[in-house]
Short mmCIF file of C-alpha atoms in Angstrom, two decimals:
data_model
loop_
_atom_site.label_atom_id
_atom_site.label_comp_id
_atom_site.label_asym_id
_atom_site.label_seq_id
_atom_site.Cartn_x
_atom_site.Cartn_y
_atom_site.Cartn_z
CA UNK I 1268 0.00 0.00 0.00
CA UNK I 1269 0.85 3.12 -0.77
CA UNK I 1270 2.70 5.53 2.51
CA UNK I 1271 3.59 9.04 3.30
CA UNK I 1272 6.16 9.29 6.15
CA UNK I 1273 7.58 13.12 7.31
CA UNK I 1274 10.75 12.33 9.15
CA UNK I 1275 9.69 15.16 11.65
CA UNK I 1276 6.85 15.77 13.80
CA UNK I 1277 8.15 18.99 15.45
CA UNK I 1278 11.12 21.50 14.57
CA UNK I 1279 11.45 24.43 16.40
CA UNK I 1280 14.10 27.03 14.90
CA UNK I 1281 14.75 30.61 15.48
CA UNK I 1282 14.35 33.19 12.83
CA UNK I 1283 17.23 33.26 9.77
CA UNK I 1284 17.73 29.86 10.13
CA UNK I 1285 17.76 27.36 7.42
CA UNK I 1286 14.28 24.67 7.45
CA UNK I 1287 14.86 20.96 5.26
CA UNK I 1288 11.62 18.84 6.25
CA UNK I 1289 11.99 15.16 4.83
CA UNK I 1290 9.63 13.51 2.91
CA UNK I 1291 9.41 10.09 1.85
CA UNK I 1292 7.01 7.94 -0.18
CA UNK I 1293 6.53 4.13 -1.07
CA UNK I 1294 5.14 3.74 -4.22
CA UNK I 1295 6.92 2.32 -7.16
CA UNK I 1296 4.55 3.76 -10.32
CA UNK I 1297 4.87 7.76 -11.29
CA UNK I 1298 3.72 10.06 -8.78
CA UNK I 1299 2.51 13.68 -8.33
CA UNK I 1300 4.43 15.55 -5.26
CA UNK I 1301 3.24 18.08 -3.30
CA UNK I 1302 3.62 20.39 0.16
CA UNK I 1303 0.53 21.97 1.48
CA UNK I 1304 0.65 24.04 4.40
CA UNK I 1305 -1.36 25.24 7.14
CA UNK I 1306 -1.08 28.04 9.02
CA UNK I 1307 -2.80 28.83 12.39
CA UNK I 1308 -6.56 29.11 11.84
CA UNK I 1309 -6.24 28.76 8.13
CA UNK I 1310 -7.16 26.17 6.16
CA UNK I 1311 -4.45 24.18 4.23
CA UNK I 1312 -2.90 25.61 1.37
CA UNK I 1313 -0.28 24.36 -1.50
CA UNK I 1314 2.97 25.73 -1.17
CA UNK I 1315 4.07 23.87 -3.92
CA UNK I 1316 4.11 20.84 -6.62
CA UNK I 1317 5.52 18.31 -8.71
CA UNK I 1318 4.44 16.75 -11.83
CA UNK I 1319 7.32 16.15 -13.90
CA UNK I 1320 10.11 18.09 -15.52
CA UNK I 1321 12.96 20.36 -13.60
CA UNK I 1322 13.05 17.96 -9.69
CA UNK I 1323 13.69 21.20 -7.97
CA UNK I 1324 10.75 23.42 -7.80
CA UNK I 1325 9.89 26.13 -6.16
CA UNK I 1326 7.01 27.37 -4.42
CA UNK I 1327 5.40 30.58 -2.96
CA UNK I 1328 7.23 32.30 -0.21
CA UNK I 1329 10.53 31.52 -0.77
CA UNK I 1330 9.94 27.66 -0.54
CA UNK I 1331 11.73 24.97 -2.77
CA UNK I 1332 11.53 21.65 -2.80
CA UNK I 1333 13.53 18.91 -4.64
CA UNK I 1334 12.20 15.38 -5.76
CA UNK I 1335 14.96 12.82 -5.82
CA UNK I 1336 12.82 9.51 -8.01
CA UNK I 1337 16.24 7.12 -6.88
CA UNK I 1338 15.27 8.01 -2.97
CA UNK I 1339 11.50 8.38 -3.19
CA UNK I 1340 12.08 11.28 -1.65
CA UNK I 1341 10.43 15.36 -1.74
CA UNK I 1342 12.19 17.17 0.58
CA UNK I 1343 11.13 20.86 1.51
CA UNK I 1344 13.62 23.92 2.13
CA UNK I 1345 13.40 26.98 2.91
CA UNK I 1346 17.53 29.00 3.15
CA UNK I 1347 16.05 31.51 5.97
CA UNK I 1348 12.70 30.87 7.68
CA UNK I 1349 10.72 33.93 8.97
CA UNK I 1350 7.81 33.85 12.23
CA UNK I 1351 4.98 33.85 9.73
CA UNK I 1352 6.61 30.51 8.87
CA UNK I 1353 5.42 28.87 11.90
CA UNK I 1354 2.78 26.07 10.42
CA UNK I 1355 1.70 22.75 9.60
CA UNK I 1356 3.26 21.47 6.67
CA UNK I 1357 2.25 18.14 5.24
CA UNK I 1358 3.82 16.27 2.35
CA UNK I 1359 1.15 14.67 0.09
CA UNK I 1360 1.36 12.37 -2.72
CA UNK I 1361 -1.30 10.98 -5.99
CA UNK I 1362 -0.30 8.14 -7.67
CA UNK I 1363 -1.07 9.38 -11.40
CA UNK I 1364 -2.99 5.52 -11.88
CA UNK I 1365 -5.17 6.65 -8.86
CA UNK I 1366 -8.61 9.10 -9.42
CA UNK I 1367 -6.19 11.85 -7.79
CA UNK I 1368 -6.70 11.72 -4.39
CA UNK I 1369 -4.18 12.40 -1.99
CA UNK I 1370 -2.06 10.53 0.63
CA UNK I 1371 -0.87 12.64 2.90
CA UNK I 1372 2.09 12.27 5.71
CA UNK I 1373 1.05 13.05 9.59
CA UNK I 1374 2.20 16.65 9.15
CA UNK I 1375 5.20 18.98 10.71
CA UNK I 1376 4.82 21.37 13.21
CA UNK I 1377 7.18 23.82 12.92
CA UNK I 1378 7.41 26.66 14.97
CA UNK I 1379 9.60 29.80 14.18
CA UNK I 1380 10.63 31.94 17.44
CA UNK I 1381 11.62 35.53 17.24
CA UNK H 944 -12.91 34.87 -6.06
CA UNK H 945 -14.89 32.45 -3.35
CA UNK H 946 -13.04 29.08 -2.32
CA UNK H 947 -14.39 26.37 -1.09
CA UNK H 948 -16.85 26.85 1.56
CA UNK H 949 -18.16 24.12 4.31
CA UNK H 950 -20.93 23.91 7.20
CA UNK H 951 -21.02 23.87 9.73
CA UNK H 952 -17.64 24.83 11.11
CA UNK H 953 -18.17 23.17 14.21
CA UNK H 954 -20.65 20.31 15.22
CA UNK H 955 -21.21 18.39 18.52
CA UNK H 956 -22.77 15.43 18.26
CA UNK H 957 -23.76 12.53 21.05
CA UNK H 958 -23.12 9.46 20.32
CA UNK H 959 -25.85 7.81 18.07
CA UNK H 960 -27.11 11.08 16.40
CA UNK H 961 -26.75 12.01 12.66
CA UNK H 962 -24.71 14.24 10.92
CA UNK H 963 -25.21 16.00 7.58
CA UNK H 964 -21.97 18.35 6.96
CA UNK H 965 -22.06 20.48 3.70
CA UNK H 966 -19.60 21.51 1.10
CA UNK H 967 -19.41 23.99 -1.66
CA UNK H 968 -17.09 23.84 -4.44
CA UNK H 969 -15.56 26.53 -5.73
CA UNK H 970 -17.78 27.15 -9.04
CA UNK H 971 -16.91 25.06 -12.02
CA UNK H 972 -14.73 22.43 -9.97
CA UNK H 973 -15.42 18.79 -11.49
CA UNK H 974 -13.81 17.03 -8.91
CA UNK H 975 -14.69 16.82 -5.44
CA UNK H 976 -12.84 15.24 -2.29
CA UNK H 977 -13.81 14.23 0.93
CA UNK H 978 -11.01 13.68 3.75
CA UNK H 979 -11.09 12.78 7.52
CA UNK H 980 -8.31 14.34 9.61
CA UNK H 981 -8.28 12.67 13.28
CA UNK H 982 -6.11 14.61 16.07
CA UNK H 983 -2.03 14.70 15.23
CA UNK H 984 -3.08 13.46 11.88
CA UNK H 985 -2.75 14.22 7.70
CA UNK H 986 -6.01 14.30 6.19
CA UNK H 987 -7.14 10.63 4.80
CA UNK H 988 -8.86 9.97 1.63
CA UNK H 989 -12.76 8.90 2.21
CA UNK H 990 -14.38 9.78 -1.29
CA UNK H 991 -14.43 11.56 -4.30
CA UNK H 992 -17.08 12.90 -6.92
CA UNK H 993 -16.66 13.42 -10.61
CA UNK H 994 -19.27 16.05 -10.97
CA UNK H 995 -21.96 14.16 -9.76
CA UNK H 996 -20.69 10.76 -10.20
CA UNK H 997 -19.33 8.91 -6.69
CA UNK H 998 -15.97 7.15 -8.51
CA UNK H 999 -14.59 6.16 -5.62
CA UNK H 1000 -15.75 5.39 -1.74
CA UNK H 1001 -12.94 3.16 -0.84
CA UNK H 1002 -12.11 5.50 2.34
CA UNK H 1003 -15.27 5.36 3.69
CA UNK H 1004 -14.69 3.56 7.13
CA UNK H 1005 -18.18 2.18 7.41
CA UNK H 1006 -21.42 1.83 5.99
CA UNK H 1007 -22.31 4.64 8.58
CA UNK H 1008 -20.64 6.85 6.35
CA UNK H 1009 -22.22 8.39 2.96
CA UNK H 1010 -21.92 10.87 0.71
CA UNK H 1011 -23.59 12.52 -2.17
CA UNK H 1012 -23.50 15.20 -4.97
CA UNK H 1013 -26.83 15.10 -6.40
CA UNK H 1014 -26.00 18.25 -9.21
CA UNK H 1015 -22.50 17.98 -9.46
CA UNK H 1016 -22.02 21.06 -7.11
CA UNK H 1017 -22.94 21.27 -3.62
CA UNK H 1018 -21.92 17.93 -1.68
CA UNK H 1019 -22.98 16.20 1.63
CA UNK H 1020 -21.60 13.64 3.97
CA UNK H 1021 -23.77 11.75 6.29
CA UNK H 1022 -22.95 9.89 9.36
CA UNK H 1023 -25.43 7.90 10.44
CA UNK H 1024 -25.12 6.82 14.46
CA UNK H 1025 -21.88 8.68 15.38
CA UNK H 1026 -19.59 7.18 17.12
CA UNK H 1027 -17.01 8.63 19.49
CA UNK H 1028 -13.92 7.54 16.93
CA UNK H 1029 -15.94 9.53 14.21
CA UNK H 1030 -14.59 12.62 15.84
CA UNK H 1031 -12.36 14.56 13.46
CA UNK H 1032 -11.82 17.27 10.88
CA UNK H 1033 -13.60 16.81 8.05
CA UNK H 1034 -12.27 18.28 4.57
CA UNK H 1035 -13.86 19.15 1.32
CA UNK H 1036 -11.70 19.88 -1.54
CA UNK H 1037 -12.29 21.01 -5.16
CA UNK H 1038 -10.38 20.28 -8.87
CA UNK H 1039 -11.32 22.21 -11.57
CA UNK H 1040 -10.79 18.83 -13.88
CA UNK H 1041 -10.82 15.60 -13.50
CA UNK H 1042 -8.96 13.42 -11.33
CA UNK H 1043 -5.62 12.40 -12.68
CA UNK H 1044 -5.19 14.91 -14.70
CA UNK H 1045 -2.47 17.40 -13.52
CA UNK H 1046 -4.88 19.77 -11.26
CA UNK H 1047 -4.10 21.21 -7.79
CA UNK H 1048 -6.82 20.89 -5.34
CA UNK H 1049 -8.36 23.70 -3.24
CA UNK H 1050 -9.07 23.11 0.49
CA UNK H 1051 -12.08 24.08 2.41
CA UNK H 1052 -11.47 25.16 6.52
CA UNK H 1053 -12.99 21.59 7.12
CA UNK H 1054 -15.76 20.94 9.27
CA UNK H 1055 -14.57 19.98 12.93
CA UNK H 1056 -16.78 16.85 14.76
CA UNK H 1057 -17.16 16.35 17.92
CA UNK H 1058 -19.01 13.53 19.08
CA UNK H 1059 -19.83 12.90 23.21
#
């Protein structure tokens, strides 16, 4: 079956600092890649995909994220996180055989102090 | 423009009662996806709609648990006889194509269940 596993449950880092948040998947067919987050009383939001082409993309507020195929892997970076960074993230997955619907992992919590 | 909406925001339920939460696409969406999202949890696939056509139930957790998009727009999911494990965020989200084609999908703020 197919999984979702985010190597972190909580990071806490101080403002300026560098973010990576590890993703990894299990399936073995072609897959669409994505990181949605959530921010405090938001709803969840994508910060950014994969579908094919270039395996480093970036996404909307400074967010990049590179898919390595040999790894199963979709990690997320971010050089110099900010407060407003503090949020859920959660690494999702669609196998491209499936109708589209996503697995998702169990989420980071990361939390930016001043 | 509007995203996708859902009511009620918040329900409390005891135990045995029915449920009827609501979603509205944002206008034009084909597809449309139900998820469950218990405590410390990602979302979890229960259903999704192709306009109004249920393709595929297989996260539905019991036969408590039913949806329906009559009109291809507005969607409901019913849970019949709550039970305390039923407690959870419940998501609605929206594709403006269909499913497996390359199409991001737009979240609603979920509906959050409590059930005593």
């Amino acid at each position: 079956a197919q999984s979702v596993s985010q190597h972190n449950h909580h990071v806490i880092l101080s403002e300026a600092a560098s973010l990576e948040l590890g993703c990894n998947y299990s399936y073995g067919g072609t897959v669409n890649l994505f990181w949605y987050v959530q921010y405090p009383g938001q709803h969840l939001q994508l910060l950014l995909k994969y579908f094919s082409g270039d395996p480093l993309v970036k996404g909307i507020k400074g967010f990049e994220a590179e898919f390595i195929k040999s790894k199963f892997s979709f990690n997320l970076r971010k050089p110099s996180v900010q407060w407003s960074d503090t949020a859920e993230y959660f690494c999702a997955v669609n196998a491209r055989v499936s109708w589209g619907k996503l697995q998702f992992g169990a989420g980071t919590q990361v939390v930016v102090t001043p | 423009g509007a995203g996708v909406s859902q009511s009620p925001r918040y329900k409390v339920a005891k135990r045995g009662q029915d449920v009827a939460l609501r979603c509205d696409p944002i206008s034009g969406h084909v597809s449309l996806f139900w998820y469950q999202q218990a405590l410390g949890q990602g979302p979890e696939f229960l259903t999704y709609f192709q306009n109004e056509a249920q393709l595929d139930k297989s996260g539905l957790p019991s036969d408590r648990f039913f949806a329906e998009r009559p009109e291809g727009s507005v969607s409901t999911l019913k849970i019949q006889r709550t039970q305390q494990e039923d407690s959870a965020v419940y998501l609605c989200a929206s594709s403006p194509g269909r499913a497996g084609h390359y199409n991001e999908q737009f979240f609603g703020p979920g509906t959050r269940l409590t059930v005593l």
